[in-house]
mmCIF file of N, CA, C and O in Angstrom:
data_model
loop_
_atom_site.group_PDB
_atom_site.id
_atom_site.type_symbol
_atom_site.label_atom_id
_atom_site.label_comp_id
_atom_site.label_asym_id
_atom_site.label_seq_id
_atom_site.Cartn_x
_atom_site.Cartn_y
_atom_site.Cartn_z
ATOM 1 N N LYS A 1 4.462 -12.519 4.382
ATOM 2 C CA LYS A 1 4.671 -13.341 5.764
ATOM 3 C C LYS A 1 4.686 -12.059 6.915
ATOM 4 O O LYS A 1 4.130 -12.411 7.901
ATOM 5 N N ALA A 2 5.309 -10.892 6.589
ATOM 6 C CA ALA A 2 5.175 -9.804 7.570
ATOM 7 C C ALA A 2 3.791 -9.449 7.871
ATOM 8 O O ALA A 2 3.396 -9.073 8.988
ATOM 9 N N ALA A 3 3.030 -9.466 6.762
ATOM 10 C CA ALA A 3 1.552 -9.137 6.819
ATOM 11 C C ALA A 3 0.846 -10.027 7.899
ATOM 12 O O ALA A 3 -0.163 -9.684 8.546
ATOM 13 N N SER A 4 1.387 -11.219 8.167
ATOM 14 C CA SER A 4 0.644 -12.214 8.913
ATOM 15 C C SER A 4 0.756 -11.691 10.448
ATOM 16 O O SER A 4 0.097 -12.069 11.374
ATOM 17 N N LYS A 5 1.769 -10.879 10.775
ATOM 18 C CA LYS A 5 1.985 -10.304 11.959
ATOM 19 C C LYS A 5 0.946 -9.019 12.330
ATOM 20 O O LYS A 5 0.959 -8.664 13.395
ATOM 21 N N LEU A 6 0.267 -8.677 11.262
ATOM 22 C CA LEU A 6 -0.528 -7.410 11.601
ATOM 23 C C LEU A 6 -1.915 -7.914 11.896
ATOM 24 O O LEU A 6 -2.408 -8.902 11.712
ATOM 25 N N HIS A 7 -2.679 -6.981 12.522
ATOM 26 C CA HIS A 7 -4.037 -7.195 12.994
ATOM 27 C C HIS A 7 -4.983 -7.537 11.737
ATOM 28 O O HIS A 7 -4.859 -6.846 10.685
ATOM 29 N N LYS A 8 -5.814 -8.493 12.015
ATOM 30 C CA LYS A 8 -6.951 -8.732 10.933
ATOM 31 C C LYS A 8 -7.976 -7.657 10.836
ATOM 32 O O LYS A 8 -8.188 -6.863 11.771
ATOM 33 N N GLY A 9 -8.440 -7.297 9.616
ATOM 34 C CA GLY A 9 -9.494 -6.312 9.540
ATOM 35 C C GLY A 9 -10.041 -6.317 8.189
ATOM 36 O O GLY A 9 -9.952 -7.462 7.398
ATOM 37 N N GLU A 10 -10.899 -5.398 7.788
ATOM 38 C CA GLU A 10 -11.654 -5.360 6.633
ATOM 39 C C GLU A 10 -10.888 -4.659 5.282
ATOM 40 O O GLU A 10 -11.714 -4.586 4.334
ATOM 41 N N ASN A 11 -9.782 -4.456 5.472
ATOM 42 C CA ASN A 11 -9.031 -3.499 4.373
ATOM 43 C C ASN A 11 -8.305 -4.462 3.539
ATOM 44 O O ASN A 11 -7.565 -5.493 3.958
ATOM 45 N N THR A 12 -7.976 -4.111 2.151
ATOM 46 C CA THR A 12 -7.259 -4.867 1.291
ATOM 47 C C THR A 12 -6.422 -3.895 0.673
ATOM 48 O O THR A 12 -6.796 -2.660 0.200
ATOM 49 N N VAL A 13 -5.080 -4.265 0.650
ATOM 50 C CA VAL A 13 -4.151 -3.431 -0.048
ATOM 51 C C VAL A 13 -4.023 -4.052 -1.552
ATOM 52 O O VAL A 13 -3.966 -5.240 -1.595
ATOM 53 N N TYR A 14 -4.131 -3.183 -2.484
ATOM 54 C CA TYR A 14 -4.254 -3.708 -3.876
ATOM 55 C C TYR A 14 -3.130 -2.989 -4.703
ATOM 56 O O TYR A 14 -2.513 -1.965 -4.165
ATOM 57 N N VAL A 15 -2.807 -3.587 -5.757
ATOM 58 C CA VAL A 15 -1.643 -3.004 -6.690
ATOM 59 C C VAL A 15 -2.288 -2.962 -8.141
ATOM 60 O O VAL A 15 -3.152 -3.757 -8.463
ATOM 61 N N ALA A 16 -1.666 -2.110 -8.811
ATOM 62 C CA ALA A 16 -2.034 -1.894 -10.290
ATOM 63 C C ALA A 16 -0.767 -2.060 -11.081
ATOM 64 O O ALA A 16 0.202 -1.488 -10.695
ATOM 65 N N TYR A 17 -1.019 -2.805 -12.262
ATOM 66 C CA TYR A 17 0.065 -2.971 -13.131
ATOM 67 C C TYR A 17 -0.102 -2.221 -14.467
ATOM 68 O O TYR A 17 -1.337 -2.176 -14.902
ATOM 69 N N LYS A 18 0.848 -1.697 -15.076
ATOM 70 C CA LYS A 18 0.793 -1.255 -16.500
ATOM 71 C C LYS A 18 1.608 -2.026 -17.140
ATOM 72 O O LYS A 18 2.994 -2.099 -17.104
ATOM 73 N N GLY A 19 1.159 -2.996 -18.042
ATOM 74 C CA GLY A 19 1.945 -4.128 -18.693
ATOM 75 C C GLY A 19 2.366 -5.063 -17.543
ATOM 76 O O GLY A 19 1.549 -5.429 -16.687
ATOM 77 N N ASN A 20 3.656 -5.263 -17.462
ATOM 78 C CA ASN A 20 4.263 -6.086 -16.412
ATOM 79 C C ASN A 20 4.895 -5.106 -15.216
ATOM 80 O O ASN A 20 5.375 -5.656 -14.407
ATOM 81 N N LEU A 21 4.712 -3.923 -15.345
ATOM 82 C CA LEU A 21 5.300 -2.944 -14.444
ATOM 83 C C LEU A 21 4.399 -2.524 -13.183
ATOM 84 O O LEU A 21 3.271 -2.074 -13.681
ATOM 85 N N LEU A 22 4.640 -2.654 -12.105
ATOM 86 C CA LEU A 22 3.975 -2.129 -11.061
ATOM 87 C C LEU A 22 3.804 -0.513 -11.140
ATOM 88 O O LEU A 22 4.742 0.097 -11.431
ATOM 89 N N GLU A 23 2.562 -0.153 -11.037
ATOM 90 C CA GLU A 23 2.264 1.240 -11.308
ATOM 91 C C GLU A 23 1.629 2.030 -10.167
ATOM 92 O O GLU A 23 1.859 3.248 -10.080
ATOM 93 N N TYR A 24 0.936 1.246 -9.283
ATOM 94 C CA TYR A 24 0.220 1.987 -8.172
ATOM 95 C C TYR A 24 -0.087 0.947 -7.049
ATOM 96 O O TYR A 24 -0.130 -0.143 -7.294
ATOM 97 N N VAL A 25 -0.248 1.556 -5.829
ATOM 98 C CA VAL A 25 -0.598 0.806 -4.669
ATOM 99 C C VAL A 25 -1.654 1.708 -3.993
ATOM 100 O O VAL A 25 -1.544 2.760 -3.822
ATOM 101 N N GLY A 26 -2.735 0.873 -3.547
ATOM 102 C CA GLY A 26 -3.849 1.554 -2.833
ATOM 103 C C GLY A 26 -4.366 0.731 -1.639
ATOM 104 O O GLY A 26 -4.033 -0.411 -1.575
ATOM 105 N N ILE A 27 -5.330 1.266 -1.055
ATOM 106 C CA ILE A 27 -6.109 0.665 0.043
ATOM 107 C C ILE A 27 -7.548 0.795 -0.113
ATOM 108 O O ILE A 27 -8.034 1.840 -0.501
ATOM 109 N N THR A 28 -8.308 -0.353 0.146
ATOM 110 C CA THR A 28 -9.861 -0.278 0.041
ATOM 111 C C THR A 28 -10.348 -1.067 1.155
ATOM 112 O O THR A 28 -9.806 -2.108 1.537
ATOM 113 N N ASN A 29 -11.566 -0.629 1.564
ATOM 114 C CA ASN A 29 -12.358 -1.589 2.311
ATOM 115 C C ASN A 29 -13.466 -2.345 1.645
ATOM 116 O O ASN A 29 -14.213 -3.142 2.121
ATOM 117 N N ASP A 30 -13.441 -2.174 0.333
ATOM 118 C CA ASP A 30 -14.416 -2.932 -0.610
ATOM 119 C C ASP A 30 -13.660 -3.118 -1.916
ATOM 120 O O ASP A 30 -13.914 -2.265 -2.979
ATOM 121 N N PHE A 31 -13.059 -4.153 -2.047
ATOM 122 C CA PHE A 31 -12.281 -4.374 -3.292
ATOM 123 C C PHE A 31 -13.029 -4.574 -4.575
ATOM 124 O O PHE A 31 -12.644 -4.069 -5.632
ATOM 125 N N MET A 32 -14.264 -5.169 -4.543
ATOM 126 C CA MET A 32 -15.144 -5.355 -5.716
ATOM 127 C C MET A 32 -15.484 -3.783 -6.188
ATOM 128 O O MET A 32 -15.505 -3.623 -7.338
ATOM 129 N N ARG A 33 -15.878 -3.163 -5.197
ATOM 130 C CA ARG A 33 -16.157 -1.623 -5.713
ATOM 131 C C ARG A 33 -15.165 -0.953 -6.276
ATOM 132 O O ARG A 33 -15.248 -0.178 -7.267
ATOM 133 N N ARG A 34 -13.913 -1.010 -5.582
ATOM 134 C CA ARG A 34 -12.754 -0.404 -6.183
ATOM 135 C C ARG A 34 -12.381 -0.961 -7.581
ATOM 136 O O ARG A 34 -12.000 -0.186 -8.467
ATOM 137 N N GLU A 35 -12.634 -2.176 -7.669
ATOM 138 C CA GLU A 35 -12.235 -2.794 -8.950
ATOM 139 C C GLU A 35 -12.949 -2.059 -10.078
ATOM 140 O O GLU A 35 -12.749 -1.741 -11.236
ATOM 141 N N LYS A 36 -14.321 -1.992 -9.802
ATOM 142 C CA LYS A 36 -15.358 -1.397 -10.740
ATOM 143 C C LYS A 36 -15.028 0.076 -11.020
ATOM 144 O O LYS A 36 -15.041 0.603 -12.121
ATOM 145 N N GLU A 37 -14.663 0.907 -10.043
ATOM 146 C CA GLU A 37 -14.237 2.257 -10.109
ATOM 147 C C GLU A 37 -13.060 2.463 -11.017
ATOM 148 O O GLU A 37 -12.914 3.353 -11.738
ATOM 149 N N TRP A 38 -12.162 1.417 -10.892
ATOM 150 C CA TRP A 38 -10.924 1.499 -11.773
ATOM 151 C C TRP A 38 -10.992 0.811 -13.161
ATOM 152 O O TRP A 38 -10.215 0.991 -13.912
ATOM 153 N N GLU A 39 -12.262 0.153 -13.398
ATOM 154 C CA GLU A 39 -12.530 -0.549 -14.697
ATOM 155 C C GLU A 39 -12.203 0.409 -15.843
ATOM 156 O O GLU A 39 -12.577 1.524 -15.950
ATOM 157 N N GLY A 40 -11.303 -0.138 -16.774
ATOM 158 C CA GLY A 40 -11.022 0.697 -17.954
ATOM 159 C C GLY A 40 -9.842 1.634 -17.811
ATOM 160 O O GLY A 40 -9.370 2.258 -18.718
ATOM 161 N N ILE A 41 -9.426 1.839 -16.571
ATOM 162 C CA ILE A 41 -8.411 2.748 -16.120
ATOM 163 C C ILE A 41 -7.189 1.944 -15.807
ATOM 164 O O ILE A 41 -6.125 2.250 -16.297
ATOM 165 N N ARG A 42 -7.341 1.116 -14.834
ATOM 166 C CA ARG A 42 -6.322 0.229 -14.237
ATOM 167 C C ARG A 42 -6.915 -1.050 -13.949
ATOM 168 O O ARG A 42 -7.841 -1.244 -13.670
ATOM 169 N N ASN A 43 -5.914 -2.086 -14.243
ATOM 170 C CA ASN A 43 -6.399 -3.353 -13.800
ATOM 171 C C ASN A 43 -5.723 -3.675 -12.410
ATOM 172 O O ASN A 43 -4.426 -3.490 -12.326
ATOM 173 N N ILE A 44 -6.530 -3.877 -11.496
ATOM 174 C CA ILE A 44 -5.948 -3.889 -10.147
ATOM 175 C C ILE A 44 -6.193 -5.372 -9.633
ATOM 176 O O ILE A 44 -6.925 -6.137 -10.048
ATOM 177 N N MET A 45 -5.209 -5.767 -8.674
ATOM 178 C CA MET A 45 -5.348 -7.074 -8.032
ATOM 179 C C MET A 45 -5.013 -6.893 -6.582
ATOM 180 O O MET A 45 -4.310 -6.022 -6.147
ATOM 181 N N GLU A 46 -5.714 -7.792 -5.818
ATOM 182 C CA GLU A 46 -5.478 -7.906 -4.412
ATOM 183 C C GLU A 46 -4.004 -8.248 -4.115
ATOM 184 O O GLU A 46 -3.375 -9.105 -4.706
ATOM 185 N N TYR A 47 -3.460 -7.529 -3.242
ATOM 186 C CA TYR A 47 -2.227 -7.785 -2.679
ATOM 187 C C TYR A 47 -1.973 -8.307 -1.476
ATOM 188 O O TYR A 47 -1.470 -9.455 -1.159
ATOM 189 N N VAL A 48 -2.717 -7.678 -0.329
ATOM 190 C CA VAL A 48 -2.854 -8.267 0.971
ATOM 191 C C VAL A 48 -4.155 -7.881 1.444
ATOM 192 O O VAL A 48 -4.655 -6.797 1.723
ATOM 193 N N PRO A 49 -5.035 -8.923 1.519
ATOM 194 C CA PRO A 49 -6.465 -8.641 1.953
ATOM 195 C C PRO A 49 -6.538 -8.935 3.478
ATOM 196 O O PRO A 49 -5.667 -9.692 4.031
ATOM 197 N N GLY A 50 -7.550 -8.484 4.127
ATOM 198 C CA GLY A 50 -8.025 -8.848 5.583
ATOM 199 C C GLY A 50 -7.115 -8.297 6.602
ATOM 200 O O GLY A 50 -6.711 -8.840 7.434
ATOM 201 N N VAL A 51 -6.643 -6.946 6.359
ATOM 202 C CA VAL A 51 -5.879 -6.339 7.471
ATOM 203 C C VAL A 51 -6.489 -5.140 8.057
ATOM 204 O O VAL A 51 -7.323 -4.519 7.354
ATOM 205 N N ASP A 52 -6.180 -4.758 9.221
ATOM 206 C CA ASP A 52 -6.864 -3.488 9.736
ATOM 207 C C ASP A 52 -6.375 -2.350 8.957
ATOM 208 O O ASP A 52 -5.253 -2.459 8.231
ATOM 209 N N ARG A 53 -6.774 -1.121 9.267
ATOM 210 C CA ARG A 53 -6.499 0.163 8.495
ATOM 211 C C ARG A 53 -4.907 0.467 8.812
ATOM 212 O O ARG A 53 -4.215 0.745 7.845
ATOM 213 N N GLU A 54 -4.445 0.480 10.066
ATOM 214 C CA GLU A 54 -3.180 0.744 10.276
ATOM 215 C C GLU A 54 -2.101 -0.279 9.633
ATOM 216 O O GLU A 54 -1.219 0.303 8.832
ATOM 217 N N GLY A 55 -2.505 -1.485 9.560
ATOM 218 C CA GLY A 55 -1.664 -2.530 8.885
ATOM 219 C C GLY A 55 -1.548 -2.320 7.472
ATOM 220 O O GLY A 55 -0.590 -2.368 6.793
ATOM 221 N N ALA A 56 -2.819 -1.790 6.860
ATOM 222 C CA ALA A 56 -2.881 -1.624 5.379
ATOM 223 C C ALA A 56 -1.984 -0.415 5.011
ATOM 224 O O ALA A 56 -1.291 -0.329 4.098
ATOM 225 N N ARG A 57 -2.023 0.626 5.790
ATOM 226 C CA ARG A 57 -1.127 1.700 5.636
ATOM 227 C C ARG A 57 0.258 1.379 5.749
ATOM 228 O O ARG A 57 1.184 1.878 4.911
ATOM 229 N N PHE A 58 0.769 0.588 6.561
ATOM 230 C CA PHE A 58 2.110 0.057 6.786
ATOM 231 C C PHE A 58 2.360 -0.585 5.408
ATOM 232 O O PHE A 58 3.489 -0.464 5.084
ATOM 233 N N ILE A 59 1.611 -1.523 4.983
ATOM 234 C CA ILE A 59 2.047 -2.312 3.711
ATOM 235 C C ILE A 59 1.942 -1.375 2.496
ATOM 236 O O ILE A 59 2.892 -1.458 1.686
ATOM 237 N N GLU A 60 1.021 -0.457 2.526
ATOM 238 C CA GLU A 60 1.022 0.504 1.271
ATOM 239 C C GLU A 60 2.378 1.405 1.381
ATOM 240 O O GLU A 60 2.941 1.590 0.418
ATOM 241 N N GLN A 61 2.772 1.894 2.459
ATOM 242 C CA GLN A 61 3.981 2.740 2.668
ATOM 243 C C GLN A 61 5.129 1.951 2.393
ATOM 244 O O GLN A 61 6.157 2.544 1.706
ATOM 245 N N ALA A 62 5.285 0.733 2.829
ATOM 246 C CA ALA A 62 6.343 -0.228 2.455
ATOM 247 C C ALA A 62 6.545 -0.430 0.939
ATOM 248 O O ALA A 62 7.571 -0.347 0.482
ATOM 249 N N VAL A 63 5.517 -0.473 0.232
ATOM 250 C CA VAL A 63 5.654 -0.608 -1.300
ATOM 251 C C VAL A 63 6.107 0.709 -1.862
ATOM 252 O O VAL A 63 6.930 0.635 -2.722
ATOM 253 N N ILE A 64 5.380 1.825 -1.244
ATOM 254 C CA ILE A 64 5.917 3.155 -1.843
ATOM 255 C C ILE A 64 7.312 3.297 -1.419
ATOM 256 O O ILE A 64 8.158 3.823 -2.252
ATOM 257 N N ASP A 65 7.862 2.862 -0.207
ATOM 258 C CA ASP A 65 9.245 3.178 0.047
ATOM 259 C C ASP A 65 10.211 2.331 -0.725
ATOM 260 O O ASP A 65 11.295 2.564 -1.114
ATOM 261 N N THR A 66 9.774 1.094 -1.213
ATOM 262 C CA THR A 66 10.441 0.074 -1.818
ATOM 263 C C THR A 66 10.540 0.513 -3.251
ATOM 264 O O THR A 66 11.748 0.427 -3.849
ATOM 265 N N PHE A 67 9.622 1.021 -3.965
ATOM 266 C CA PHE A 67 9.534 1.342 -5.349
ATOM 267 C C PHE A 67 9.559 2.786 -5.721
ATOM 268 O O PHE A 67 9.910 3.269 -6.666
ATOM 269 N N GLY A 68 9.280 3.574 -4.800
ATOM 270 C CA GLY A 68 9.266 5.019 -4.828
ATOM 271 C C GLY A 68 8.162 5.656 -5.675
ATOM 272 O O GLY A 68 7.534 4.798 -6.538
ATOM 273 N N MET A 69 7.874 6.937 -5.613
ATOM 274 C CA MET A 69 6.868 7.638 -6.519
ATOM 275 C C MET A 69 7.646 8.336 -7.538
ATOM 276 O O MET A 69 8.768 8.645 -7.482
ATOM 277 N N LYS A 70 6.977 8.344 -8.680
ATOM 278 C CA LYS A 70 7.407 8.952 -9.929
ATOM 279 C C LYS A 70 8.009 10.323 -9.688
ATOM 280 O O LYS A 70 9.059 10.804 -10.100
ATOM 281 N N LYS A 71 7.179 11.084 -8.904
ATOM 282 C CA LYS A 71 7.783 12.467 -8.495
ATOM 283 C C LYS A 71 8.981 12.646 -7.891
ATOM 284 O O LYS A 71 9.808 13.579 -7.949
ATOM 285 N N ASN A 72 9.575 11.360 -7.283
ATOM 286 C CA ASN A 72 10.693 11.387 -6.601
ATOM 287 C C ASN A 72 11.618 10.431 -7.342
ATOM 288 O O ASN A 72 12.755 10.016 -6.817
ATOM 289 N N GLY A 73 11.450 9.991 -8.616
ATOM 290 C CA GLY A 73 12.259 9.176 -9.376
ATOM 291 C C GLY A 73 12.009 7.699 -9.294
ATOM 292 O O GLY A 73 12.695 6.914 -9.936
ATOM 293 N N GLY A 74 10.916 7.341 -8.566
ATOM 294 C CA GLY A 74 10.411 6.056 -8.592
ATOM 295 C C GLY A 74 9.539 5.638 -9.714
ATOM 296 O O GLY A 74 9.484 6.144 -10.745
ATOM 297 N N ILE A 75 8.884 4.477 -9.412
ATOM 298 C CA ILE A 75 8.054 3.960 -10.518
ATOM 299 C C ILE A 75 6.378 4.087 -10.373
ATOM 300 O O ILE A 75 5.610 3.972 -11.179
ATOM 301 N N LEU A 76 6.055 4.427 -9.098
ATOM 302 C CA LEU A 76 4.673 4.475 -8.659
ATOM 303 C C LEU A 76 4.093 5.688 -8.859
ATOM 304 O O LEU A 76 4.612 6.815 -8.817
ATOM 305 N N SER A 77 2.645 5.682 -9.507
ATOM 306 C CA SER A 77 2.016 7.076 -9.834
ATOM 307 C C SER A 77 1.447 7.519 -8.532
ATOM 308 O O SER A 77 0.717 8.626 -8.730
ATOM 309 N N ASN A 78 1.589 6.970 -7.303
ATOM 310 C CA ASN A 78 1.071 7.605 -6.056
ATOM 311 C C ASN A 78 1.505 8.857 -5.846
ATOM 312 O O ASN A 78 2.794 9.138 -6.239
ATOM 313 N N VAL A 79 0.802 9.830 -5.396
ATOM 314 C CA VAL A 79 1.359 11.122 -5.287
ATOM 315 C C VAL A 79 1.569 11.671 -3.624
ATOM 316 O O VAL A 79 2.043 12.599 -3.304
ATOM 317 N N ILE A 80 0.897 10.776 -2.833
ATOM 318 C CA ILE A 80 1.216 11.072 -1.373
ATOM 319 C C ILE A 80 1.556 9.767 -0.556
ATOM 320 O O ILE A 80 1.279 8.551 -0.923
ATOM 321 N N ASN A 81 2.387 10.005 0.483
ATOM 322 C CA ASN A 81 2.738 8.644 1.490
ATOM 323 C C ASN A 81 1.532 8.529 2.122
ATOM 324 O O ASN A 81 0.659 9.187 2.530
ATOM 325 N N SER A 82 1.473 7.183 2.464
ATOM 326 C CA SER A 82 0.390 6.733 3.329
ATOM 327 C C SER A 82 0.751 7.132 4.813
ATOM 328 O O SER A 82 -0.234 7.423 5.728
ATOM 329 N N ILE A 83 2.037 7.112 5.100
ATOM 330 C CA ILE A 83 2.470 7.501 6.408
ATOM 331 C C ILE A 83 3.613 8.396 6.274
ATOM 332 O O ILE A 83 4.820 8.016 6.065
ATOM 333 N N GLY A 84 3.362 9.644 6.598
ATOM 334 C CA GLY A 84 4.467 10.699 6.271
ATOM 335 C C GLY A 84 5.227 10.744 7.580
ATOM 336 O O GLY A 84 4.988 10.151 8.732
ATOM 337 N N ARG A 85 6.564 11.221 7.485
ATOM 338 C CA ARG A 85 7.503 11.420 8.507
ATOM 339 C C ARG A 85 6.939 11.927 9.784
ATOM 340 O O ARG A 85 7.407 11.811 10.921
ATOM 341 N N ARG A 86 6.041 12.875 9.621
ATOM 342 C CA ARG A 86 5.471 13.619 10.811
ATOM 343 C C ARG A 86 4.351 12.936 11.409
ATOM 344 O O ARG A 86 3.839 13.400 12.508
ATOM 345 N N ASN A 87 3.828 11.914 11.014
ATOM 346 C CA ASN A 87 2.870 11.199 11.556
ATOM 347 C C ASN A 87 3.209 10.453 12.769
ATOM 348 O O ASN A 87 4.233 9.826 12.831
ATOM 349 N N PRO A 88 2.286 10.652 13.766
ATOM 350 C CA PRO A 88 2.639 10.051 15.062
ATOM 351 C C PRO A 88 3.020 8.359 14.937
ATOM 352 O O PRO A 88 3.797 7.823 15.784
ATOM 353 N N ILE A 89 2.434 7.671 13.971
ATOM 354 C CA ILE A 89 2.814 6.133 13.931
ATOM 355 C C ILE A 89 4.064 5.937 13.114
ATOM 356 O O ILE A 89 4.401 4.849 12.780
ATOM 357 N N TYR A 90 4.732 7.014 12.504
ATOM 358 C CA TYR A 90 5.833 6.780 11.651
ATOM 359 C C TYR A 90 6.842 5.899 12.194
ATOM 360 O O TYR A 90 7.391 5.047 11.611
ATOM 361 N N SER A 91 7.275 6.098 13.484
ATOM 362 C CA SER A 91 8.342 5.284 14.185
ATOM 363 C C SER A 91 7.965 3.735 14.288
ATOM 364 O O SER A 91 8.606 2.889 14.010
ATOM 365 N N LYS A 92 6.666 3.580 14.585
ATOM 366 C CA LYS A 92 6.188 2.266 14.577
ATOM 367 C C LYS A 92 6.277 1.532 13.142
ATOM 368 O O LYS A 92 6.578 0.436 13.071
ATOM 369 N N TYR A 93 5.865 2.440 12.144
ATOM 370 C CA TYR A 93 5.929 1.972 10.762
ATOM 371 C C TYR A 93 7.377 1.582 10.472
ATOM 372 O O TYR A 93 7.810 0.566 9.717
ATOM 373 N N GLN A 94 8.307 2.503 10.905
ATOM 374 C CA GLN A 94 9.724 2.182 10.431
ATOM 375 C C GLN A 94 10.252 0.825 11.058
ATOM 376 O O GLN A 94 10.975 0.095 10.288
ATOM 377 N N ARG A 95 9.779 0.500 12.336
ATOM 378 C CA ARG A 95 10.232 -0.859 12.888
ATOM 379 C C ARG A 95 9.483 -1.889 12.049
ATOM 380 O O ARG A 95 10.271 -2.888 11.720
ATOM 381 N N PHE A 96 8.253 -1.755 11.619
ATOM 382 C CA PHE A 96 7.644 -2.682 10.629
ATOM 383 C C PHE A 96 8.520 -2.892 9.433
ATOM 384 O O PHE A 96 8.767 -4.129 8.918
ATOM 385 N N TYR A 97 8.744 -1.844 8.783
ATOM 386 C CA TYR A 97 9.475 -1.763 7.636
ATOM 387 C C TYR A 97 10.897 -2.397 7.674
ATOM 388 O O TYR A 97 11.350 -3.243 6.833
ATOM 389 N N LYS A 98 11.604 -2.072 8.766
ATOM 390 C CA LYS A 98 13.010 -2.779 8.842
ATOM 391 C C LYS A 98 12.692 -4.322 9.067
ATOM 392 O O LYS A 98 13.679 -5.060 8.707
ATOM 393 N N SER A 99 11.731 -4.700 9.812
ATOM 394 C CA SER A 99 11.514 -6.140 10.065
ATOM 395 C C SER A 99 11.207 -6.906 8.593
ATOM 396 O O SER A 99 11.461 -7.985 8.631
ATOM 397 N N ILE A 100 10.713 -6.292 7.802
ATOM 398 C CA ILE A 100 10.396 -6.957 6.461
ATOM 399 C C ILE A 100 11.478 -6.773 5.454
ATOM 400 O O ILE A 100 11.544 -7.555 4.385
ATOM 401 N N ARG A 101 12.436 -5.875 5.813
ATOM 402 C CA ARG A 101 13.548 -5.802 4.757
ATOM 403 C C ARG A 101 14.642 -6.547 5.037
ATOM 404 O O ARG A 101 15.772 -6.521 4.422
ATOM 405 N N LYS A 102 14.685 -7.369 6.144
ATOM 406 C CA LYS A 102 15.864 -8.178 6.637
ATOM 407 C C LYS A 102 16.218 -9.346 5.501
ATOM 408 O O LYS A 102 15.375 -9.846 4.931
#
């Protein structure tokens, strides 16, 4: 529902599961191509399609913040944040994240 407030665009946020466990979150502007790239490595599925790049980064970072990266004790194999604390849009992202965590 929070994604409906984001600008429309050509990007898709996708997720990958290992068994029943969420394992990875990513962004692509061509889901079918990305699906082929991951074939045999990860089974991916669309999570939020049709958002602009900034919105996709907000969603990706929200998933990372919710589930955490393995290197920090979480479950995701992602190795970098989509929006780091020093990023100029970080405060805008924080407002978005707080709005979806209510």
